[in-house]
């Protein structure tokens, strides 16, 4: 320790001066008091040494923080190697000072790492046709992005950060509670160890601003309710320039008037005429793929019977092939019969023996038996 003049006064700078200002001041003064320029001037030489000492300290954020808090005292025992604070150490609290400031955090390793930005959720509704074919779409999301004027630093352009005075750059403060010393995150700098000299006006020091972003989203074929599409790095900007989070697109598939869906299976109910049901036939169903799928109706089919067409369902998400199309048959009773049709049906009725409809026959048999059981 060769000087007890205040380092900031020596360098003729404000206490809030940033690195650039310090450096400029140092260069100017070093030039002025350099021994080569002042031969034989011992005062200039002493001044030159003191300026170097001051700059060596203040250019290092950790040392500067210690100096801001404790002044020259922070360095007076520094070179002796005795600041471990063993029993009988005669500099009292200084042992703690050194442990606090130059302890584990001196290498810079213990400082909190900036957290990444938050993940965002966006709900995207698609039709079943879009879920079938896939879709390239554009969405608009309001996300907080890194502030442009300050480049995400939160500091007004041209100004910098300085070491937090309260915690001396450690990001933590210590407080005595009874017998114990507890550590907690510094309330001033929130654990970062640095504070902004003058906050950016655009983002009020947050380093982030909200902006409407247009993003392209490729919805793959086969998406279903609950499918999530991740857009990496499209979430919120991280605080103080930390990496952004991700954007998750939650897919919702709208209800379709004709088809229901379960996984890769497409399901629909199809009315068929009672004559087709009785005689059998073939119907064709226009699928989501734009093709007509013909389905064979076996003669004598009943309402509620399900017919399956393999490979005519939904595509497998990020896979190969397709699920099935399941058609549930509903036999429709005709309601608008012509006179001639009624005539024909009456004629048919007269030829009925009961054997044509085994279900009905069975039902009436069961009913008769139950009645007999009751009356016996
Ligand atoms: Zn800003
Ligand atoms: Zn702090």
CSV table of C-alpha atoms and ligand atoms in Angstrom, one decimal:
chain,number,residue,atom,x,y,z
A,1,UNK,CA,0.0,0.0,0.0
A,2,UNK,CA,1.8,3.1,-1.2
A,3,UNK,CA,-1.0,5.6,-1.2
A,4,UNK,CA,-3.9,6.6,1.0
A,5,UNK,CA,-5.4,9.0,-1.5
A,6,UNK,CA,-8.8,7.9,-2.7
A,7,UNK,CA,-8.4,5.8,-5.9
A,8,UNK,CA,-11.2,7.7,-7.6
A,9,UNK,CA,-9.7,11.0,-6.8
A,10,UNK,CA,-6.3,9.8,-8.0
A,11,UNK,CA,-7.8,8.9,-11.4
A,12,UNK,CA,-10.0,12.0,-11.3
A,13,UNK,CA,-13.2,10.2,-12.1
A,14,UNK,CA,-16.6,9.9,-10.5
A,15,UNK,CA,-17.3,6.9,-8.3
A,16,UNK,CA,-19.8,5.7,-10.9
A,17,UNK,CA,-17.3,5.8,-13.8
A,18,UNK,CA,-17.5,2.7,-16.0
A,19,UNK,CA,-14.5,0.7,-17.4
A,20,UNK,CA,-14.1,2.9,-20.4
A,21,UNK,CA,-14.0,6.2,-18.5
A,22,UNK,CA,-11.5,4.6,-16.1
A,23,UNK,CA,-9.3,3.4,-18.8
A,24,UNK,CA,-9.3,6.8,-20.6
A,25,UNK,CA,-8.5,8.6,-17.4
A,26,UNK,CA,-5.8,6.2,-16.5
A,27,UNK,CA,-4.1,6.5,-19.9
A,28,UNK,CA,-4.2,10.3,-19.8
A,29,UNK,CA,-2.7,10.5,-16.3
A,30,UNK,CA,-0.2,7.7,-16.8
A,31,UNK,CA,1.1,9.6,-19.8
A,32,UNK,CA,1.2,12.8,-17.8
A,33,UNK,CA,3.2,11.4,-14.9
A,34,UNK,CA,5.3,8.8,-16.7
A,35,UNK,CA,8.9,8.9,-15.4
A,36,UNK,CA,10.2,9.1,-18.9
A,37,UNK,CA,8.4,12.4,-19.3
A,38,UNK,CA,9.4,13.7,-15.8
A,39,UNK,CA,13.0,12.7,-15.4
A,40,UNK,CA,14.2,13.3,-11.8
A,41,UNK,CA,10.8,14.3,-10.5
A,42,UNK,CA,10.2,12.0,-7.5
A,43,UNK,CA,6.8,13.4,-6.9
A,44,UNK,CA,5.7,12.6,-10.4
A,45,UNK,CA,7.1,9.1,-10.0
A,46,UNK,CA,5.2,8.5,-6.8
A,47,UNK,CA,2.1,9.8,-8.4
A,48,UNK,CA,2.6,7.5,-11.4
A,49,UNK,CA,2.9,4.5,-9.1
A,50,UNK,CA,-0.2,5.5,-7.2
A,51,UNK,CA,-2.2,5.9,-10.4
A,52,UNK,CA,-1.2,2.4,-11.5
A,53,UNK,CA,-2.1,1.0,-8.1
A,54,UNK,CA,-5.5,2.7,-8.3
A,55,UNK,CA,-6.2,1.5,-11.8
A,56,UNK,CA,-5.0,-2.0,-11.0
A,57,UNK,CA,-7.7,-2.1,-8.3
A,58,UNK,CA,-10.6,-0.3,-10.0
A,59,UNK,CA,-10.3,-2.2,-13.3
A,60,UNK,CA,-11.1,-5.4,-11.5
A,61,UNK,CA,-14.8,-5.5,-10.6
A,62,UNK,CA,-14.2,-7.7,-7.6
A,63,UNK,CA,-11.4,-5.6,-6.2
A,64,UNK,CA,-13.3,-2.4,-7.0
A,65,UNK,CA,-16.3,-3.7,-5.1
A,66,UNK,CA,-14.2,-4.5,-2.1
A,67,UNK,CA,-12.6,-1.0,-2.4
A,68,UNK,CA,-16.0,0.6,-2.7
A,69,UNK,CA,-17.1,-1.0,0.6
A,70,UNK,CA,-14.0,-1.0,2.7
A,71,UNK,CA,-11.7,1.5,1.1
A,72,UNK,CA,-7.9,0.9,1.5
A,73,UNK,CA,-8.6,-1.4,4.4
A,74,UNK,CA,-9.7,-4.0,2.0
A,75,UNK,CA,-6.1,-4.4,0.7
A,76,UNK,CA,-3.9,-3.5,3.7
A,77,UNK,CA,-3.5,-7.1,4.9
A,78,UNK,CA,-3.9,-8.6,1.5
A,79,UNK,CA,-0.2,-9.2,0.7
A,80,UNK,CA,0.7,-10.6,4.1
A,81,UNK,CA,-0.8,-14.0,3.5
A,82,UNK,CA,-2.2,-13.9,7.0
A,83,UNK,CA,-5.8,-13.1,6.3
A,84,UNK,CA,-7.0,-16.6,6.9
A,85,UNK,CA,-8.3,-15.4,10.3
A,86,UNK,CA,-6.7,-18.0,12.5
A,87,UNK,CA,-7.0,-17.7,16.2
A,88,UNK,CA,-5.3,-14.6,17.5
A,89,UNK,CA,-5.4,-12.9,14.1
A,90,UNK,CA,-5.3,-9.3,15.1
A,91,UNK,CA,-7.3,-7.8,12.3
A,92,UNK,CA,-10.6,-8.9,13.7
A,93,UNK,CA,-13.4,-8.6,11.2
A,94,UNK,CA,-11.1,-8.3,8.3
A,95,UNK,CA,-10.8,-12.1,8.1
A,96,UNK,CA,-14.5,-12.3,7.4
A,97,UNK,CA,-14.2,-9.5,4.9
A,98,UNK,CA,-11.7,-11.4,2.9
A,99,UNK,CA,-13.6,-14.6,3.1
A,100,UNK,CA,-16.7,-12.9,2.0
A,101,UNK,CA,-15.2,-11.0,-0.9
A,102,UNK,CA,-12.4,-13.2,-2.0
A,103,UNK,CA,-13.7,-16.5,-0.9
A,104,UNK,CA,-15.3,-19.0,-3.2
A,105,UNK,CA,-16.7,-16.3,-5.4
A,106,UNK,CA,-13.4,-14.6,-6.2
A,107,UNK,CA,-12.9,-16.8,-9.2
A,108,UNK,CA,-16.3,-15.8,-10.4
A,109,UNK,CA,-17.6,-19.3,-10.2
A,110,UNK,CA,-20.2,-18.9,-7.5
A,111,UNK,CA,-22.1,-16.2,-9.1
A,112,UNK,CA,-25.6,-17.1,-10.1
A,113,UNK,CA,-25.9,-18.1,-13.7
A,114,UNK,CA,-28.6,-16.2,-15.6
A,115,UNK,CA,-31.7,-18.2,-15.9
A,116,UNK,CA,-33.2,-18.9,-19.3
A,117,UNK,CA,-36.5,-17.3,-20.4
A,118,UNK,CA,-39.8,-18.8,-19.7
A,119,UNK,CA,-41.5,-21.3,-22.0
A,120,UNK,CA,-44.7,-20.1,-23.7
A,121,UNK,CA,-47.9,-21.8,-24.7
A,122,UNK,CA,-49.9,-21.1,-27.8
A,123,UNK,CA,-53.2,-22.8,-28.5
A,124,UNK,CA,-53.7,-23.6,-32.2
A,125,UNK,CA,-57.1,-24.9,-33.5
A,126,UNK,CA,-57.1,-26.9,-36.7
A,127,UNK,CA,-59.8,-28.7,-38.6
A,128,UNK,CA,-59.9,-32.5,-38.9
A,129,UNK,CA,-59.0,-32.1,-42.6
A,130,UNK,CA,-56.0,-30.0,-41.6
A,131,UNK,CA,-55.0,-32.6,-39.0
A,132,UNK,CA,-55.2,-35.2,-41.7
A,133,UNK,CA,-53.1,-33.4,-44.4
A,134,UNK,CA,-50.9,-31.3,-42.1
A,135,UNK,CA,-50.7,-27.6,-42.6
A,136,UNK,CA,-48.2,-24.8,-42.8
A,137,UNK,CA,-49.5,-21.8,-41.0
A,138,UNK,CA,-48.5,-18.5,-39.5
A,139,UNK,CA,-49.2,-17.5,-36.0
A,140,UNK,CA,-48.8,-14.3,-34.1
A,141,UNK,CA,-47.5,-14.5,-30.6
A,142,UNK,CA,-46.8,-11.7,-28.2
A,143,UNK,CA,-43.5,-12.6,-26.6
A,144,UNK,CA,-41.0,-10.6,-24.7
A,145,UNK,CA,-37.9,-10.4,-26.8
A,146,UNK,CA,-34.5,-9.1,-26.1
A,147,UNK,CA,-34.6,-5.2,-26.1
A,148,UNK,CA,-33.0,-3.9,-29.2
A,149,UNK,CA,-31.8,-0.4,-28.1
A,150,UNK,CA,-29.9,-1.9,-25.2
A,151,UNK,CA,-29.1,-5.3,-26.7
A,152,UNK,CA,-30.9,-7.0,-23.8
A,153,UNK,CA,-28.5,-5.6,-21.2
A,154,UNK,CA,-31.1,-3.3,-19.7
A,155,UNK,CA,-28.6,-0.5,-19.6
A,156,UNK,CA,-29.1,2.7,-21.5
A,157,UNK,CA,-26.8,2.6,-24.6
A,158,UNK,CA,-23.4,4.0,-23.8
A,159,UNK,CA,-23.6,3.2,-20.1
A,160,UNK,CA,-22.6,0.0,-18.4
A,161,UNK,CA,-23.1,-2.1,-15.4
A,162,UNK,CA,-21.2,-1.7,-12.2
A,163,UNK,CA,-20.6,-4.0,-9.4
A,164,UNK,CA,-23.4,-3.9,-6.8
A,165,UNK,CA,-22.4,-1.9,-3.8
A,166,UNK,CA,-24.5,-3.8,-1.4
A,167,UNK,CA,-23.0,-7.2,-2.0
A,168,UNK,CA,-19.7,-6.2,-3.5
A,169,UNK,CA,-20.5,-8.3,-6.6
A,170,UNK,CA,-21.1,-11.6,-4.8
A,171,UNK,CA,-24.8,-11.6,-5.4
A,172,UNK,CA,-25.3,-12.7,-1.8
A,173,UNK,CA,-25.4,-10.8,1.5
A,174,UNK,CA,-24.7,-12.1,4.9
A,175,UNK,CA,-26.6,-11.3,8.0
A,176,UNK,CA,-26.0,-12.3,11.6
A,177,UNK,CA,-29.0,-14.1,13.1
A,178,UNK,CA,-28.2,-15.0,16.7
A,179,UNK,CA,-25.2,-17.2,16.6
A,180,UNK,CA,-25.4,-17.9,12.9
A,181,UNK,CA,-24.4,-16.0,9.9
A,182,UNK,CA,-26.9,-16.6,7.1
A,183,UNK,CA,-26.6,-15.9,3.4
A,184,UNK,CA,-29.3,-14.7,1.2
A,185,UNK,CA,-29.6,-13.3,-2.4
A,186,UNK,CA,-28.7,-9.7,-2.5
A,187,UNK,CA,-31.9,-7.6,-2.6
A,188,UNK,CA,-30.3,-4.9,-4.7
A,189,UNK,CA,-28.9,-6.9,-7.6
A,190,UNK,CA,-31.1,-10.0,-7.2
A,191,UNK,CA,-28.1,-12.2,-7.0
A,192,UNK,CA,-26.4,-11.1,-10.3
A,193,UNK,CA,-23.7,-9.1,-8.5
A,194,UNK,CA,-24.1,-6.3,-11.0
A,195,UNK,CA,-26.4,-3.3,-11.1
A,196,UNK,CA,-27.3,-1.1,-14.0
A,197,UNK,CA,-26.0,2.5,-13.8
A,198,UNK,CA,-28.8,4.0,-15.8
A,199,UNK,CA,-31.7,1.8,-17.0
A,200,UNK,CA,-32.6,1.7,-20.6
A,201,UNK,CA,-35.5,3.9,-21.3
A,202,UNK,CA,-37.0,1.6,-23.8
A,203,UNK,CA,-37.4,-1.4,-21.6
A,204,UNK,CA,-37.0,0.3,-18.2
A,205,UNK,CA,-34.0,-1.7,-17.4
A,206,UNK,CA,-35.5,-5.1,-17.9
A,207,UNK,CA,-33.6,-5.9,-21.1
A,208,UNK,CA,-36.8,-7.3,-22.6
A,209,UNK,CA,-39.8,-5.8,-24.4
A,210,UNK,CA,-43.1,-7.3,-25.6
A,211,UNK,CA,-43.4,-7.7,-29.3
A,212,UNK,CA,-45.9,-9.3,-31.6
A,213,UNK,CA,-44.0,-12.0,-33.5
A,214,UNK,CA,-45.1,-13.7,-36.6
A,215,UNK,CA,-44.0,-17.3,-36.7
A,216,UNK,CA,-44.3,-20.0,-39.2
A,217,UNK,CA,-45.6,-23.3,-37.9
A,218,UNK,CA,-45.5,-26.6,-39.8
A,219,UNK,CA,-48.3,-28.8,-38.4
A,220,UNK,CA,-47.5,-32.4,-39.4
A,221,UNK,CA,-50.1,-34.8,-40.7
A,222,UNK,CA,-51.7,-36.8,-37.9
A,223,UNK,CA,-51.8,-34.3,-35.1
A,224,UNK,CA,-54.4,-34.8,-32.4
A,225,UNK,CA,-55.8,-33.0,-29.4
A,226,UNK,CA,-52.9,-32.5,-27.0
A,227,UNK,CA,-50.2,-32.8,-29.6
A,228,UNK,CA,-47.5,-30.3,-28.7
A,229,UNK,CA,-45.2,-28.7,-31.3
A,230,UNK,CA,-42.1,-27.2,-29.8
A,231,UNK,CA,-40.5,-24.1,-31.4
A,232,UNK,CA,-37.1,-24.0,-29.8
A,233,UNK,CA,-35.9,-20.7,-28.6
A,234,UNK,CA,-39.2,-18.9,-29.5
A,235,UNK,CA,-40.3,-18.4,-25.9
A,236,UNK,CA,-39.7,-15.4,-23.6
A,237,UNK,CA,-36.3,-13.8,-23.8
A,238,UNK,CA,-34.2,-14.5,-20.7
A,239,UNK,CA,-33.6,-11.9,-18.1
A,240,UNK,CA,-30.5,-9.8,-18.7
A,241,UNK,CA,-29.7,-11.3,-22.1
A,242,UNK,CA,-30.0,-14.9,-20.9
A,243,UNK,CA,-31.1,-17.5,-23.5
A,244,UNK,CA,-34.8,-17.6,-24.4
A,245,UNK,CA,-37.3,-20.3,-23.5
A,246,UNK,CA,-39.3,-22.4,-26.0
A,247,UNK,CA,-42.7,-21.9,-27.5
A,248,UNK,CA,-45.1,-24.9,-27.2
A,249,UNK,CA,-47.9,-25.0,-29.6
A,250,UNK,CA,-50.8,-27.0,-28.2
A,251,UNK,CA,-53.0,-28.4,-31.0
A,252,UNK,CA,-56.7,-28.6,-30.8
A,253,UNK,CA,-58.7,-30.4,-33.4
A,254,UNK,CA,-62.1,-29.1,-34.1
A,255,UNK,CA,-65.1,-31.4,-34.2
A,256,UNK,CA,-66.0,-32.6,-37.6
A,257,UNK,CA,-69.7,-32.9,-38.7
A,258,UNK,CA,-69.2,-36.4,-40.1
A,259,UNK,CA,-66.1,-38.1,-38.6
A,260,UNK,CA,-65.1,-38.7,-35.1
A,261,UNK,CA,-61.7,-39.8,-34.3
A,262,UNK,CA,-60.0,-41.9,-31.8
A,263,UNK,CA,-56.2,-42.1,-32.3
A,264,UNK,CA,-55.7,-43.0,-35.9
A,265,UNK,CA,-59.2,-44.5,-36.2
A,266,UNK,CA,-61.9,-42.5,-38.0
A,267,UNK,CA,-65.4,-43.3,-37.1
A,268,UNK,CA,-68.7,-42.4,-38.7
A,269,UNK,CA,-72.4,-43.5,-38.6
A,270,UNK,CA,-73.9,-44.2,-42.0
A,271,UNK,CA,-77.6,-44.6,-42.7
A,272,UNK,CA,-78.5,-47.3,-45.2
A,273,UNK,CA,-81.9,-48.1,-46.7
A,274,UNK,CA,-83.8,-51.1,-45.3
A,275,UNK,CA,-83.7,-52.7,-48.7
A,276,UNK,CA,-79.9,-52.4,-48.9
A,277,UNK,CA,-79.7,-53.8,-45.4
A,278,UNK,CA,-81.9,-56.7,-46.4
A,279,UNK,CA,-80.4,-57.4,-49.9
A,280,UNK,CA,-76.8,-56.3,-49.3
A,281,UNK,CA,-74.9,-53.9,-51.6
A,282,UNK,CA,-72.1,-51.5,-51.8
A,283,UNK,CA,-71.9,-47.9,-50.6
A,284,UNK,CA,-69.1,-45.4,-51.1
A,285,UNK,CA,-68.0,-42.9,-48.5
A,286,UNK,CA,-65.9,-39.8,-49.4
A,287,UNK,CA,-62.9,-39.9,-47.0
A,288,UNK,CA,-60.8,-37.0,-45.6
A,289,UNK,CA,-58.2,-38.0,-48.2
A,290,UNK,CA,-60.6,-37.0,-51.0
A,291,UNK,CA,-61.0,-40.6,-52.1
A,292,UNK,CA,-64.2,-42.5,-52.3
A,293,UNK,CA,-64.0,-45.6,-50.1
A,294,UNK,CA,-66.4,-48.3,-51.1
A,295,UNK,CA,-67.8,-50.5,-48.4
A,296,UNK,CA,-69.5,-53.8,-48.9
A,297,UNK,CA,-72.7,-54.2,-47.0
A,298,UNK,CA,-73.5,-57.9,-46.4
A,299,UNK,CA,-77.1,-58.9,-46.9
A,300,UNK,CA,-79.1,-59.0,-43.7
A,301,UNK,CA,-77.0,-56.4,-41.8
A,302,UNK,CA,-78.5,-55.0,-38.6
A,303,UNK,CA,-78.4,-51.5,-37.2
A,304,UNK,CA,-75.4,-50.8,-35.1
A,305,UNK,CA,-73.1,-53.3,-36.9
A,306,UNK,CA,-69.7,-51.8,-37.5
A,307,UNK,CA,-67.8,-52.3,-40.7
A,308,UNK,CA,-64.1,-51.7,-40.9
A,309,UNK,CA,-62.0,-50.4,-43.9
A,310,UNK,CA,-58.4,-50.8,-43.2
A,311,UNK,CA,-55.9,-48.0,-44.0
A,312,UNK,CA,-58.7,-45.4,-44.7
A,313,UNK,CA,-58.3,-43.6,-41.3
A,314,UNK,CA,-55.9,-40.9,-40.0
A,315,UNK,CA,-52.2,-40.9,-40.8
A,316,UNK,CA,-49.9,-41.9,-38.1
A,317,UNK,CA,-48.2,-38.8,-36.6
A,318,UNK,CA,-44.5,-38.8,-37.6
A,319,UNK,CA,-44.9,-42.4,-38.7
A,320,UNK,CA,-46.0,-44.5,-41.6
A,321,UNK,CA,-49.3,-45.8,-42.7
A,322,UNK,CA,-52.8,-44.9,-41.7
A,323,UNK,CA,-55.4,-46.2,-39.2
A,324,UNK,CA,-58.8,-47.6,-40.1
A,325,UNK,CA,-62.1,-46.2,-41.1
A,326,UNK,CA,-65.0,-47.7,-39.0
A,327,UNK,CA,-68.5,-47.3,-40.3
A,328,UNK,CA,-71.5,-48.0,-38.0
A,329,UNK,CA,-74.5,-48.9,-40.0
A,330,UNK,CA,-77.9,-47.4,-39.2
A,331,UNK,CA,-80.8,-49.0,-41.0
A,332,UNK,CA,-83.3,-46.3,-41.9
A,333,UNK,CA,-87.0,-46.9,-42.0
A,334,UNK,CA,-88.6,-45.2,-45.0
A,335,UNK,CA,-91.1,-42.5,-44.1
A,336,UNK,CA,-92.2,-41.1,-47.5
A,337,UNK,CA,-93.6,-44.1,-49.4
A,338,UNK,CA,-95.5,-43.8,-52.6
A,339,UNK,CA,-98.8,-45.5,-53.0
A,340,UNK,CA,-97.1,-48.2,-55.2
A,341,UNK,CA,-94.4,-48.8,-52.7
A,342,UNK,CA,-97.0,-49.2,-49.9
A,343,UNK,CA,-98.8,-51.7,-52.1
A,344,UNK,CA,-95.6,-53.7,-52.7
A,345,UNK,CA,-94.8,-53.7,-49.0
A,346,UNK,CA,-98.3,-54.9,-48.1
A,347,UNK,CA,-97.8,-57.7,-50.6
A,348,UNK,CA,-94.5,-58.5,-49.0
A,349,UNK,CA,-96.1,-58.5,-45.6
A,350,UNK,CA,-98.7,-61.1,-46.7
A,351,UNK,CA,-95.9,-63.5,-47.6
A,352,UNK,CA,-94.2,-63.1,-44.2
A,353,UNK,CA,-93.9,-66.2,-42.1
A,354,UNK,CA,-91.9,-64.9,-39.2
A,355,UNK,CA,-88.9,-66.9,-40.2
A,356,UNK,CA,-87.4,-63.9,-42.1
A,357,UNK,CA,-86.7,-62.1,-38.8
A,358,UNK,CA,-85.1,-64.5,-36.3
A,359,UNK,CA,-84.5,-61.7,-33.8
A,360,UNK,CA,-88.1,-60.8,-33.6
A,361,UNK,CA,-89.2,-64.5,-33.4
A,362,UNK,CA,-86.7,-65.1,-30.6
A,363,UNK,CA,-87.9,-62.0,-28.7
A,364,UNK,CA,-91.6,-63.1,-28.8
A,365,UNK,CA,-90.7,-66.6,-27.8
A,366,UNK,CA,-88.8,-65.4,-24.8
A,367,UNK,CA,-91.7,-63.1,-23.9
A,368,UNK,CA,-94.2,-66.0,-24.1
A,369,UNK,CA,-92.0,-68.2,-21.9
A,370,UNK,CA,-91.7,-65.5,-19.3
A,371,UNK,CA,-95.5,-65.1,-19.3
A,372,UNK,CA,-96.0,-68.8,-18.9
A,373,UNK,CA,-93.6,-69.0,-16.0
A,374,UNK,CA,-95.6,-66.3,-14.2
A,375,UNK,CA,-98.9,-68.0,-14.7
A,376,UNK,CA,-98.0,-71.5,-13.8
B,1,LIG,ZN1,-33.6,-1.8,-23.3
B,2,LIG,ZN1,-25.9,-7.0,-4.9
